[in-house]
Tab-separated table of C-alpha atoms and ligand atoms in Angstrom:
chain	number	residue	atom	x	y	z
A	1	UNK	CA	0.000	0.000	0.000
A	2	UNK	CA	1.048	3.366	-0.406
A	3	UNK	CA	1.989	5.914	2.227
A	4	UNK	CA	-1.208	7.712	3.545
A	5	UNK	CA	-0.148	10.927	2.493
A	6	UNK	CA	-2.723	12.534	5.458
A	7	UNK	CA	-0.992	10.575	8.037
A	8	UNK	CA	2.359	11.389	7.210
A	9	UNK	CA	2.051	14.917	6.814
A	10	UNK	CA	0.385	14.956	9.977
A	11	UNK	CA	3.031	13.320	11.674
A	12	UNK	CA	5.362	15.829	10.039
A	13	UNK	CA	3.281	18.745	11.218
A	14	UNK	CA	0.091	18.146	13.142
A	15	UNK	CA	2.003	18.795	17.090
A	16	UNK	CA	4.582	21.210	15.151
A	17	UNK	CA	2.450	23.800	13.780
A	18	UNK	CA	1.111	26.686	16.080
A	19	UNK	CA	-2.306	27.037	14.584
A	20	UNK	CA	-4.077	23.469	13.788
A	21	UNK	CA	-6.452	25.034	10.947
A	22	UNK	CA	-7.155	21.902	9.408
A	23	UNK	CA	-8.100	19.581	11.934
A	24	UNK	CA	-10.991	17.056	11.005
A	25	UNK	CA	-12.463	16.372	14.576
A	26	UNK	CA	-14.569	18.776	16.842
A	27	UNK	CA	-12.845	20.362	19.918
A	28	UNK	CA	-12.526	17.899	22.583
A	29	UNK	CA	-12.144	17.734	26.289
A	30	UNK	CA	-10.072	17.013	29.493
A	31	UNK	CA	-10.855	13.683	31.366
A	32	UNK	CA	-12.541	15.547	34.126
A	33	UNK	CA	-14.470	17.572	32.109
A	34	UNK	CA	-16.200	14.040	30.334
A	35	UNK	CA	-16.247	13.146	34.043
A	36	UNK	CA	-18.166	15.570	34.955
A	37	UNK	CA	-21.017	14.978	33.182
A	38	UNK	CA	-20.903	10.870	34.364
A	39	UNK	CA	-23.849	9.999	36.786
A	40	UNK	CA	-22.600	8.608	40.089
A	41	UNK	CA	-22.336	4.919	39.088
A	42	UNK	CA	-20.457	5.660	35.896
A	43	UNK	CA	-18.203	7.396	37.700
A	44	UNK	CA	-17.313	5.091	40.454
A	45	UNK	CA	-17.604	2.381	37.783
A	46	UNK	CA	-14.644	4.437	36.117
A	47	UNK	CA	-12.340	5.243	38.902
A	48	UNK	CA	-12.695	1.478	40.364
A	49	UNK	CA	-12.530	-0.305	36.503
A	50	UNK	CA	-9.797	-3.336	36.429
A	51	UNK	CA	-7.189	-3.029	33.504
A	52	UNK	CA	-7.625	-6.105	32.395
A	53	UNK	CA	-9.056	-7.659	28.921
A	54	UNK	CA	-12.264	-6.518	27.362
A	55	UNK	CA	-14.337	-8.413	25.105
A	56	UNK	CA	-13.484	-8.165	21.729
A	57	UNK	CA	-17.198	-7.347	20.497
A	58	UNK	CA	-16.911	-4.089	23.018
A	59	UNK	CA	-18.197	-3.712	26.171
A	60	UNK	CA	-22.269	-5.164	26.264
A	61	UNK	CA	-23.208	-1.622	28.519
A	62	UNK	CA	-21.565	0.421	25.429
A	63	UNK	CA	-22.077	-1.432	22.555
A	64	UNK	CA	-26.028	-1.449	24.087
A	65	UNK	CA	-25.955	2.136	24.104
A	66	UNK	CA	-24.110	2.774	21.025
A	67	UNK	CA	-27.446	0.670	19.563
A	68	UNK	CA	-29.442	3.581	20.345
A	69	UNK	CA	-27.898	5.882	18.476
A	70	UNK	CA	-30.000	3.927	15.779
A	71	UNK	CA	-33.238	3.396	15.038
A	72	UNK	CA	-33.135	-0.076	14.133
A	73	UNK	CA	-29.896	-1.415	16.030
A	74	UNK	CA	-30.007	-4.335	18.625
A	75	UNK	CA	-26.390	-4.467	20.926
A	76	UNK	CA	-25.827	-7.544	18.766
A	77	UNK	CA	-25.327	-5.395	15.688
A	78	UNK	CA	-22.530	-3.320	16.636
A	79	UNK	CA	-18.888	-4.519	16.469
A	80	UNK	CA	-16.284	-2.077	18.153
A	81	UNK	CA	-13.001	-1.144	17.133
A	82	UNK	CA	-10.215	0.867	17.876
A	83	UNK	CA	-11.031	4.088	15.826
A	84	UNK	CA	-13.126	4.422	12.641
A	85	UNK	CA	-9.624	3.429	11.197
A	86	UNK	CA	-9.009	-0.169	12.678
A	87	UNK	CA	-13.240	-0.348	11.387
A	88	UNK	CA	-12.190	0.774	7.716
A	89	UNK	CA	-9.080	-1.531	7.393
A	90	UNK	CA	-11.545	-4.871	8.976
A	91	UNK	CA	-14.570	-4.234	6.747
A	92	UNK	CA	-12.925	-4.195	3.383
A	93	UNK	CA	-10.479	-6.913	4.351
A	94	UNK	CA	-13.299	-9.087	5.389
A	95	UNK	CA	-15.968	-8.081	2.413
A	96	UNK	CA	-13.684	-8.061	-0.587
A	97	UNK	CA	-11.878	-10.714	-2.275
A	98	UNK	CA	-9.137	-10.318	-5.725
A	99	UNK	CA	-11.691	-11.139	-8.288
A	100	UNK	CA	-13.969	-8.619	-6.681
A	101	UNK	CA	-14.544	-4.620	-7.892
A	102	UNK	CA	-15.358	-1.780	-5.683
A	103	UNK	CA	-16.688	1.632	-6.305
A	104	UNK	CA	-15.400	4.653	-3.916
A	105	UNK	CA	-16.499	8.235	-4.043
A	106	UNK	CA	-12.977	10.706	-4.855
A	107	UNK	CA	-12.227	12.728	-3.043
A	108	UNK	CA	-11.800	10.593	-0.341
A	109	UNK	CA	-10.187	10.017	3.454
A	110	UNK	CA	-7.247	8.045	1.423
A	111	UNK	CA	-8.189	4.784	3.462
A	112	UNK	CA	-11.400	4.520	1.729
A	113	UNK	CA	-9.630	3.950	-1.645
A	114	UNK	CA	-5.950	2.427	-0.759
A	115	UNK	CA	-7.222	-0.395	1.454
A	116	UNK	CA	-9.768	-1.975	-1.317
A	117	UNK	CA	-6.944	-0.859	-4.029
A	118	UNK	CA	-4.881	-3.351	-2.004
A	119	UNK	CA	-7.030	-6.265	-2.391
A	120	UNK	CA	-8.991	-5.583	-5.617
A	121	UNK	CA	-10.378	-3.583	-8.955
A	122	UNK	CA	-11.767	-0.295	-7.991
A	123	UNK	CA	-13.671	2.246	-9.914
A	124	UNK	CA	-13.891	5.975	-8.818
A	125	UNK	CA	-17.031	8.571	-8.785
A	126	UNK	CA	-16.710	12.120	-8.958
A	127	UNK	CA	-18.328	14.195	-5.968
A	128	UNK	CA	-19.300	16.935	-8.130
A	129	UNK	CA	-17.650	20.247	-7.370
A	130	UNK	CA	-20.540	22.217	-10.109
A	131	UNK	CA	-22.928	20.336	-8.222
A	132	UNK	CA	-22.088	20.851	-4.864
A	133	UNK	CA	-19.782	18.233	-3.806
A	134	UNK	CA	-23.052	15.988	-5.136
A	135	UNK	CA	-23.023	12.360	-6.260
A	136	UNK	CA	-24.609	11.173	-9.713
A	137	UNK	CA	-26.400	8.117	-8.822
A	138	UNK	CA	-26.310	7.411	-12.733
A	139	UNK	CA	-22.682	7.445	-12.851
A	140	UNK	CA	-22.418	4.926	-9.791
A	141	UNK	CA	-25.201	3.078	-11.803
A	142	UNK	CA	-22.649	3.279	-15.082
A	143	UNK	CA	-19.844	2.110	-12.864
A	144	UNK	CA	-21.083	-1.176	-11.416
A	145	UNK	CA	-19.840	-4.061	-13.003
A	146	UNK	CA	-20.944	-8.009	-12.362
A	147	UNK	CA	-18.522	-8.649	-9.547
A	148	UNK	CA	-18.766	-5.097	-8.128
A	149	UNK	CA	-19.185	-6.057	-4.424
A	150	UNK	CA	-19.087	-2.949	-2.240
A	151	UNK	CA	-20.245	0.707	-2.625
A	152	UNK	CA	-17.987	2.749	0.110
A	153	UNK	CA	-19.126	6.402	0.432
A	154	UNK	CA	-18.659	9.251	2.899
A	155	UNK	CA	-21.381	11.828	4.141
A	156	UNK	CA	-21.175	14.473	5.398
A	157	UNK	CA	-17.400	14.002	3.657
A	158	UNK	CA	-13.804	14.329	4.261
A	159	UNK	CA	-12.631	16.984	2.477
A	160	UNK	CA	-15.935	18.773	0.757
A	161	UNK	CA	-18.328	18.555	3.265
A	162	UNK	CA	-21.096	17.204	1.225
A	163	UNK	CA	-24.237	15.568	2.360
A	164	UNK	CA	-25.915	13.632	-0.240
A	165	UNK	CA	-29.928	14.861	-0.772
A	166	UNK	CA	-31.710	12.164	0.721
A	167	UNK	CA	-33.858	11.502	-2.375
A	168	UNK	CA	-30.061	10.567	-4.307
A	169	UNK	CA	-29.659	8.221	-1.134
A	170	UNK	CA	-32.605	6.769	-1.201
A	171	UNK	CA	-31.649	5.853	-4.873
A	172	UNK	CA	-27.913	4.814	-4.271
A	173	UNK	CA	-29.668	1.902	-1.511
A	174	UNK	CA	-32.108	1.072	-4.083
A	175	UNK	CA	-29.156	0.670	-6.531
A	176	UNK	CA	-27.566	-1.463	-4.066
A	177	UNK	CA	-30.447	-3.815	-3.043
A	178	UNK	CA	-31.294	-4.484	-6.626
A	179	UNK	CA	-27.782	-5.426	-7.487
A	180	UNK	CA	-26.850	-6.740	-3.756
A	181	UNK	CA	-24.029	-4.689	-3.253
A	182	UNK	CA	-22.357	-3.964	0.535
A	183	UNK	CA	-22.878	0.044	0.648
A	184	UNK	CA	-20.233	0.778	3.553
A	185	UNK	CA	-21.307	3.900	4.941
A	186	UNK	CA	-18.470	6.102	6.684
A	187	UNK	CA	-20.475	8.475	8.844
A	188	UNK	CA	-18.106	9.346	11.250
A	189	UNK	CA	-19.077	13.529	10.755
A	190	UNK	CA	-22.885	12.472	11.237
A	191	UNK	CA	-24.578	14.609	14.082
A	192	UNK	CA	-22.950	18.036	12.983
A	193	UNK	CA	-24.564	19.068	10.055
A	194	UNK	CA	-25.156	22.171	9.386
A	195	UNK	CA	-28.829	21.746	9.805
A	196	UNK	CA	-30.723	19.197	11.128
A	197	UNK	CA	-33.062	18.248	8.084
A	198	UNK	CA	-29.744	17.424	6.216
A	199	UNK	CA	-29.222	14.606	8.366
A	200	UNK	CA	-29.190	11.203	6.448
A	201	UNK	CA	-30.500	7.949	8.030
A	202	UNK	CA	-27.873	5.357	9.122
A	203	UNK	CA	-27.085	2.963	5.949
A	204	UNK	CA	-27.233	-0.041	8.913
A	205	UNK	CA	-30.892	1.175	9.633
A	206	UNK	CA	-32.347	0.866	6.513
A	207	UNK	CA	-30.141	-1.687	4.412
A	208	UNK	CA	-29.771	-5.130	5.166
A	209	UNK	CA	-26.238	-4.949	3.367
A	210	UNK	CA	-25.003	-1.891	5.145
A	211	UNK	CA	-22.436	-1.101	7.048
A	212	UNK	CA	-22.729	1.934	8.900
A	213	UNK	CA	-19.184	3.010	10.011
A	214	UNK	CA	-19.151	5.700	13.287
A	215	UNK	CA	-16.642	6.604	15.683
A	216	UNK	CA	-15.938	9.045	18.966
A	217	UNK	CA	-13.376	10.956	17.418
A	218	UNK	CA	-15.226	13.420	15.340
A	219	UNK	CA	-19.082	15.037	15.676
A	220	UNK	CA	-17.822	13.725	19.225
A	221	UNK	CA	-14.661	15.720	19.239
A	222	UNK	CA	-12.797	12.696	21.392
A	223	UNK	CA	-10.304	10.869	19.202
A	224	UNK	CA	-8.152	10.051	22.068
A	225	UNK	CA	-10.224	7.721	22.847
A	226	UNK	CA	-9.890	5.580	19.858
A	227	UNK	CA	-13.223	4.140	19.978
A	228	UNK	CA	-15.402	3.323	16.717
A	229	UNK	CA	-17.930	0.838	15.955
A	230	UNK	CA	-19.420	-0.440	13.042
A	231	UNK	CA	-23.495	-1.303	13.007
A	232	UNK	CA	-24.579	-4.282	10.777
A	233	UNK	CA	-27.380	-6.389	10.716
A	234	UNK	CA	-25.420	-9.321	9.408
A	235	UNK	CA	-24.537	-11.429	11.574
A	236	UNK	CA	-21.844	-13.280	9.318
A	237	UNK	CA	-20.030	-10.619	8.375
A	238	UNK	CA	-20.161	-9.096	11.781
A	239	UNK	CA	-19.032	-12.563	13.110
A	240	UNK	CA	-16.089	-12.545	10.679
A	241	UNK	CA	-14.745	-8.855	11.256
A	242	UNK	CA	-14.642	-9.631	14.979
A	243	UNK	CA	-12.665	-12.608	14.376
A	244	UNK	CA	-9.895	-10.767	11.924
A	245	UNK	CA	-10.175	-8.441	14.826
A	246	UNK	CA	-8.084	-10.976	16.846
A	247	UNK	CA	-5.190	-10.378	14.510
A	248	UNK	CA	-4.900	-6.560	15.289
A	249	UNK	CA	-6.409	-4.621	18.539
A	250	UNK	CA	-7.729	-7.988	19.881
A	251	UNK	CA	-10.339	-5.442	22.034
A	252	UNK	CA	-10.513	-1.831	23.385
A	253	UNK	CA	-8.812	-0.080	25.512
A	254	UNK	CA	-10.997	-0.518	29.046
A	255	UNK	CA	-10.640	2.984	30.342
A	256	UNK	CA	-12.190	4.223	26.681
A	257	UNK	CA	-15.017	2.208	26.725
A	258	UNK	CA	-15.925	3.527	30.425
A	259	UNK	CA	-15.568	7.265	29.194
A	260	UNK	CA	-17.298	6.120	25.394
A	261	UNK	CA	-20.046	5.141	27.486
A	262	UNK	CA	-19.977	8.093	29.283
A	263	UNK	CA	-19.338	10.398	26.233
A	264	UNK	CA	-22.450	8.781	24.388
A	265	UNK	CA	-25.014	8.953	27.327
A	266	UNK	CA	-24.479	12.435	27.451
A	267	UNK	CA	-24.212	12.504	23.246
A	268	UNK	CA	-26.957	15.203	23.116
A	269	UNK	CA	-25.647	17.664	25.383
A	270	UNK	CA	-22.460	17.326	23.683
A	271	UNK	CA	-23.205	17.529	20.239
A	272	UNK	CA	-25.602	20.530	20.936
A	273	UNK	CA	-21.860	22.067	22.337
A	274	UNK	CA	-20.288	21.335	19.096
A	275	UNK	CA	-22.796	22.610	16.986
A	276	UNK	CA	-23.061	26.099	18.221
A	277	UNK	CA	-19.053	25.923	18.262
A	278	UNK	CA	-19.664	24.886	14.961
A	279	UNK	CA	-21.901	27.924	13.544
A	280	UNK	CA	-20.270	30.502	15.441
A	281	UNK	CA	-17.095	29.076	13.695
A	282	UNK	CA	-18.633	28.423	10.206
A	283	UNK	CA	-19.144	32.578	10.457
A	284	UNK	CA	-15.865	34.013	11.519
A	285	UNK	CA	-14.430	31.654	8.787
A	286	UNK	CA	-17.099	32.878	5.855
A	287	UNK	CA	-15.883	36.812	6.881
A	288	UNK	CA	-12.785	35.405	6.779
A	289	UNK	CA	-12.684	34.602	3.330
A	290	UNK	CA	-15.251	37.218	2.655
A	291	UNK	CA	-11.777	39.766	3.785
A	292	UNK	CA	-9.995	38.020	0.614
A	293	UNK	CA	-12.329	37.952	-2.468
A	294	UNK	CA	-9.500	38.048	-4.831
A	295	UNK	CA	-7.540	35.080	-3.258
A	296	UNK	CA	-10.258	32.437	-1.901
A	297	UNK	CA	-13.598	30.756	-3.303
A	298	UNK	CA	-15.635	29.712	-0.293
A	299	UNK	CA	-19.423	28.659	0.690
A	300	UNK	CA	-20.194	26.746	4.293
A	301	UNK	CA	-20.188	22.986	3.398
A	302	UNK	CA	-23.789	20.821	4.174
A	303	UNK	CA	-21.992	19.004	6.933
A	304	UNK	CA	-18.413	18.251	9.243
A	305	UNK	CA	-16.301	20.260	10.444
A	306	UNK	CA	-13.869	20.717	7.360
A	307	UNK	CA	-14.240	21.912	4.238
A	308	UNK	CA	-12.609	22.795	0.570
A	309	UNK	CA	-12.111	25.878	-0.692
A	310	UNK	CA	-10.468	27.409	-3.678
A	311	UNK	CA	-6.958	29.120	-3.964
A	312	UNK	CA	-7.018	31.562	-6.438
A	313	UNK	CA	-3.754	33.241	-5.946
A	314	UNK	CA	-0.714	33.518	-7.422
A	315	UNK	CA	1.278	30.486	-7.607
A	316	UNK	CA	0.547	26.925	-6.271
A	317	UNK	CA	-2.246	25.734	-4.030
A	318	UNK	CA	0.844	23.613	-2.713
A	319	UNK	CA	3.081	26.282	-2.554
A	320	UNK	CA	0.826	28.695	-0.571
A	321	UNK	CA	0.005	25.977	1.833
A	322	UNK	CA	3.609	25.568	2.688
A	323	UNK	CA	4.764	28.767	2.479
A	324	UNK	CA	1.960	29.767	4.576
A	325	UNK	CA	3.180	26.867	7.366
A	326	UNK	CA	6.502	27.478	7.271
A	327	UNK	CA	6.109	31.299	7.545
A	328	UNK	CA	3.026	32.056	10.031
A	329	UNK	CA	2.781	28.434	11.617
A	330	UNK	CA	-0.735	28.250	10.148
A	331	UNK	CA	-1.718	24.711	9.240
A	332	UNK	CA	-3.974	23.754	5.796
A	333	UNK	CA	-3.728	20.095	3.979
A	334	UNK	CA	-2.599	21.163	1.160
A	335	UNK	CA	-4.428	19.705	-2.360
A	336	UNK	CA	-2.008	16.855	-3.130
A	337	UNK	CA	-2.832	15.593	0.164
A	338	UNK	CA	-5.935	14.545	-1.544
A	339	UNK	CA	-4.189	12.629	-4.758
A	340	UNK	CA	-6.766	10.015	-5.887
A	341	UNK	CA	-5.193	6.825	-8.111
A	342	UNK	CA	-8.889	7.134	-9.388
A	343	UNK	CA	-9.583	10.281	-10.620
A	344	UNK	CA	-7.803	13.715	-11.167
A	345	UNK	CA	-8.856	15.461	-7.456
A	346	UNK	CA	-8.071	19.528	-7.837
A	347	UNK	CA	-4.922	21.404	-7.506
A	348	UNK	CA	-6.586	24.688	-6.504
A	349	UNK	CA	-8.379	23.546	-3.479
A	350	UNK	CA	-7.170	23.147	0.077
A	351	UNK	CA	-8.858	21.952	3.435
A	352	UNK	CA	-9.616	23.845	6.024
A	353	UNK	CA	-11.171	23.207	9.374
A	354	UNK	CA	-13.140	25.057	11.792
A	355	UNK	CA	-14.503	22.523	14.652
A	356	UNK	CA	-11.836	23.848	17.308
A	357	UNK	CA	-12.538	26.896	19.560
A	358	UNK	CA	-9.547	28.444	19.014
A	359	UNK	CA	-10.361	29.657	15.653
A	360	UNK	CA	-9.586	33.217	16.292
A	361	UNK	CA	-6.005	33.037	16.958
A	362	UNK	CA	-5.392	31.244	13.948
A	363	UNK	CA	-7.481	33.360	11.230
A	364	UNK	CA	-5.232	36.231	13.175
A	365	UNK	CA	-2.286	34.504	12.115
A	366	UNK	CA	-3.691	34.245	8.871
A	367	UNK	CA	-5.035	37.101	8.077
A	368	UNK	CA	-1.714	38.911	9.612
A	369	UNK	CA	0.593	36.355	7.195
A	370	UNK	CA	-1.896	37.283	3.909
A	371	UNK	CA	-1.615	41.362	4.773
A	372	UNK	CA	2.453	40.873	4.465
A	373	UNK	CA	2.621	38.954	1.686
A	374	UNK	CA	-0.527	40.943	0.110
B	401	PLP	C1	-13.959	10.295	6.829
B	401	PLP	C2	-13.075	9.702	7.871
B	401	PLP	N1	-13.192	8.405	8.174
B	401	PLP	C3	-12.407	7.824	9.100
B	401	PLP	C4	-11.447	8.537	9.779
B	401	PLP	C5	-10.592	7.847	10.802
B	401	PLP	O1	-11.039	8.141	12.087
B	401	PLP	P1	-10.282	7.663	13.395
B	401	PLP	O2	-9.219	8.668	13.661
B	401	PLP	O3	-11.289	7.680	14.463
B	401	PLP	O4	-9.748	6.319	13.167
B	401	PLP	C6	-11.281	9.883	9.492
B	401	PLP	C7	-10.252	10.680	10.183
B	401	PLP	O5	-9.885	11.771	9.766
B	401	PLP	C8	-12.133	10.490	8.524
B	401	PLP	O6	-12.033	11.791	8.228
């Protein structure tokens, strides 16, 4: 497999930059603040937990309340893992085989296109940048072949933002059922949409061969935690990615699933927190770019807390991005972060993020950086 170019320019510069303006999760918390909002037997159940093993399903108490996060979910359905990551690398490992073909939306979080590149064929969709970040159910439709297997898509997505209208994903499940295609479902930014009626239902709730992939780390804003889960209503392939999940985490860390379990019973509170966060930050950044007409392209994605807007400076996308790093400490992905082996992704567009609350400081930096080199 090839280097996941996120990854490693994260490890090059997520901890060294001052200003984080690209980071994909919501802002999180301290230990005692998660703590705090525990009831009393939570709590204790926390500060006297045993370090030992956990099961490798998850713990029953979380995985029972993970299940109500959906509408249709029984504890049985829901396989944990260590991250959305760990649930990404288990699911296409277990699902697809060499003579199989896969279909993946571009752009894409890397993973969702190098892991099934590793095993098998794989076709890529355009998101539609003229169309708002859209997806052309007829151009899935044109893509599947006879042994196309899985459908892996990403709403709201990593980098554009984009939630799918729910009539197209009523139509991309109806695709799937008639064909009996898997339709893995990454939905790890569901929760912080923009607005409320953009939500999409849970693939897992209303497929029989979904996979609906969700995780702590980002609506949630606690990726320390490394918790994600995947919901499925089959039991054999549920029943197989446990057991491949004996070859890597084995189960989760104990002390995560306690403050998971916390985390999710207080999930509305929470996410309520991150979405005002959210829209307060979704303005400062639009009068942001509003400041720059000449240099940026930019309209407040559907959903997540990233999004993709266009460079229209002098020189490189790359080049600015850099520059920009190395001279203000003010971090963007740059566009060939996003390199597809699929499809041409665009060299004008970089991603920004704005689900951390200390926005200001960085747009300062920014907007100081821009004046100097204006
Ligand atoms: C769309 C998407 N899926 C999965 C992941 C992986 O999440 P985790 O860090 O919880 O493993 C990310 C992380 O950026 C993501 O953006």
């Amino acid at each position: 497999m090839r280097d996941f170019t996120l990854e490693t320019f994260f490890s090059k510069w997520e901890f060294a930059a001052r200003y984080h303006m690209t980071a994909s999760d919501m802002q999180s918390m301290s230990v005692s603040e998660l703590l705090a909002l525990a009831d009393q037997d939570d709590r204790e159940a926390f500060d006297k937990l045993h370090l030992g093993y956990t099961e490798t399903w998850g713990a029953p108490d979380l995985r029972a309340e993970i299940a109500k996060t959906y509408d249709r979910a029984e504890p049985d359905d829901i396989l944990c893992f260590a991250g959305a990551e760990e649930g990404i690398y288990i699911a296409m490992k277990v699902l697809l085989e060499p003579d199989d073909h896969a279909i993946v939306v571009v752009p894409n979080y890397q993973a969702a296109e190098t892991l099934p590149l590793s095993i098998c064929a794989v076709s890529g969709v355009p998101l539609d940048a003229g169309d708002n970040w859209s997806l052309d159910i007829a151009a899935v439709r044109a893509a599947i072949r006879p042994n196309t297997r899985l459908i892996s898509i990403n709403f709201p997505n990593n980098p554009t933002g984009a939630v799918l209208e729910r009539s197209r994903f009523d139509a991309l499940v109806a695709l799937c059922r008639e064909h009996g295609i898997w339709l893995f479902s990454d939905e790890v930014y569901r929760g912080v949409e923009r607005e409320e009626s953009l939500r999409l239902p849970q693939v897992g709730d209303v497929y029989e061969r979904g996979l609906s992939l969700n995780v702590m780390s980002k609506a949630y804003g606690l990726p320390g935690l490394r918790i994600g889960w995947i919901m499925t209503r089959d039991r054999e392939i549920r029943s197989r990615m446990e057991r491949y999940k004996h070859y890597l985490s084995i189960c989760n860390s104990a002390p995560s699933e306690r403050l998971s379990l916390i985390a999710l019973k207080a999930r509305d509170k929470i996410l309520a927190r991150n979405r005002v966060l959210l829209a307060e930050n979704a303005l400062k950044l639009g009068n942001f770019f509003a400041e720059f007409p000449d240099l940026f392209d930019w309209r407040q994605p559907e959903g997540g807390c990233v999004g993709y807007p266009r460079y229209k400076g002098p020189g490189s996308t790359d080049d600015f991005c850099e520059k920009l790093v190395s001279e203000s400490g003010v971090l963007l992905l740059p566009p060939h972060i996003y390199h597809s082996e699929l499809l041409p992704t665009p060299s004008d567009r970089f991603r920004v993020g704005f689900g951390r609350a200390n926005i200001d400081e960085g747009l300062s930096a920014f907007r100081a950086w821009l004046r100097r080199n204006g």
